[in-house]
Amino acid sequence: MTSIIFAKHAQHVVLIHFPIALFLTAVAFDYYAQWAKDKGVASAAYLNLLLAAATTVPVLTTGLAAWAWALEGQRLKGTLLMHLVLGIASSVLICVTYWIHWRARRSPTGTLPTYRLPLEAVGVLVVALTGHLGGILSGVNVTG
Amino acid sequence: MKSKATTYVFLAAAIALYCLAKAAAVAVSAQPAPAARDIKIDNFTFGPAELTVPVGTTVMWANRDDIPHTVVSTDKAFKSKVLDTDEKFSFTFSTPGTFPYFCSIHPKMTGKVVVQK
């Protein structure tokens, strides 16, 4: 049964697109909302961030499951190790960004801290690097 | 006179040794070259995808790709660790049969070793 469900560990490759797209969209909306002082777009950014943070859970789970089952948890190195480390860092950054937004919305003033913007930029960079390495591993991106 | 004869004897011996060595080299090179036992992993493919070998043969997979790969037997007869670029994995086939295998990172990559008696 396990081999049927996790056969070819395609779940990770499919699911990974959701947090990437949702986080990038959320950051774009948040930057626009900051610039245009648009609360509607800020809410859209918040919802995208919420979904991005939520979808990191199945993505991380399937990625770790692929490591555990397909590679039997053997010690990773090179591109695989980099992908794993950056993937965890991406998930943490997405969740922390969401938490910052969540906390600000619950505060009496509802003001978002400015430091979130460079943090989101770093998040975009790390997500892009992780996705690039994932693309190389899956054969979508060609090296060289 | 005696030293001249000794020189001729040494010269003749040297020529004889050279001829013997040359003949041995020809004899060795005349033997049939060993059949290919290596499988190259490159561009997301195993090459050759199907290899037929006699029992007792050691087959070696060499990853010449820029991407890490594995070599995993479908029936769990053998399994490599993750092979980075230029890393190798060997397995000796001691029983006849057909051994399909794949890369567990890229399961579309498949190959087969047929072991004959």
Short mmCIF file of C-alpha atoms in Angstrom, two decimals, chain A residues 28-100:
data_model
loop_
_atom_site.label_atom_id
_atom_site.label_comp_id
_atom_site.label_asym_id
_atom_site.label_seq_id
_atom_site.Cartn_x
_atom_site.Cartn_y
_atom_site.Cartn_z
CA ALA A 28 3.61 40.66 -4.36
CA PHE A 29 0.24 41.61 -2.85
CA ASP A 30 1.85 42.67 0.42
CA TYR A 31 4.37 44.91 -1.32
CA TYR A 32 1.60 46.43 -3.43
CA ALA A 33 -0.63 46.89 -0.35
CA GLN A 34 2.23 48.61 1.46
CA TRP A 35 2.84 50.93 -1.49
CA ALA A 36 -0.83 51.65 -2.32
CA LYS A 37 -2.10 51.51 1.30
CA ASP A 38 -4.77 49.13 0.07
CA LYS A 39 -6.39 47.10 2.87
CA GLY A 40 -8.21 44.84 0.43
CA VAL A 41 -4.97 43.73 -1.20
CA ALA A 42 -3.40 43.39 2.26
CA SER A 43 -6.18 40.98 3.17
CA ALA A 44 -5.58 39.05 -0.04
CA ALA A 45 -1.89 38.86 0.88
CA TYR A 46 -2.82 37.55 4.32
CA LEU A 47 -5.06 34.81 2.91
CA ASN A 48 -2.41 33.78 0.39
CA LEU A 49 0.14 33.64 3.21
CA LEU A 50 -2.22 31.53 5.32
CA LEU A 51 -2.63 29.01 2.49
CA ALA A 52 1.09 29.09 1.69
CA ALA A 53 1.94 28.31 5.33
CA ALA A 54 -0.70 25.56 5.45
CA THR A 55 0.57 23.89 2.28
CA THR A 56 4.15 23.78 3.55
CA VAL A 57 3.04 20.98 5.89
CA PRO A 58 2.14 18.39 3.20
CA VAL A 59 5.08 19.52 1.08
CA LEU A 60 7.58 19.02 3.90
CA THR A 61 5.91 15.75 4.86
CA THR A 62 6.04 14.30 1.34
CA GLY A 63 9.59 15.54 0.84
CA LEU A 64 10.76 13.89 4.06
CA ALA A 65 8.74 10.78 3.18
CA ALA A 66 10.51 10.59 -0.18
CA TRP A 67 13.83 10.79 1.65
CA ALA A 68 12.73 8.14 4.16
CA TRP A 69 11.24 5.67 1.67
CA ALA A 70 12.90 6.28 -1.68
CA LEU A 71 16.37 6.82 -0.24
CA GLU A 72 15.82 4.95 3.03
CA GLY A 73 16.90 7.98 5.02
CA GLN A 74 20.52 7.65 3.97
CA ARG A 75 22.89 10.50 4.66
CA LEU A 76 22.42 13.18 2.03
CA LYS A 77 25.05 15.33 0.40
CA GLY A 78 25.44 17.76 -2.48
CA THR A 79 22.32 18.94 -4.27
CA LEU A 80 19.98 16.71 -2.25
CA LEU A 81 21.30 18.06 1.05
CA MET A 82 21.13 21.65 -0.16
CA HIS A 83 17.56 21.10 -1.34
CA LEU A 84 16.59 19.64 2.04
CA VAL A 85 18.19 22.44 4.08
CA LEU A 86 16.82 25.22 1.86
CA GLY A 87 13.40 23.53 1.81
CA ILE A 88 13.21 23.56 5.58
CA ALA A 89 14.46 27.17 5.64
CA SER A 90 11.80 28.13 3.08
CA SER A 91 9.06 26.54 5.16
CA VAL A 92 10.24 28.29 8.30
CA LEU A 93 10.41 31.66 6.52
CA ILE A 94 6.92 31.24 5.06
CA CYS A 95 5.46 30.27 8.44
CA VAL A 96 7.28 33.07 10.27
CA THR A 97 6.05 35.60 7.70
CA TYR A 98 2.50 34.34 8.17
CA TRP A 99 2.90 34.53 11.95
CA ILE A 100 4.05 38.17 11.71
#
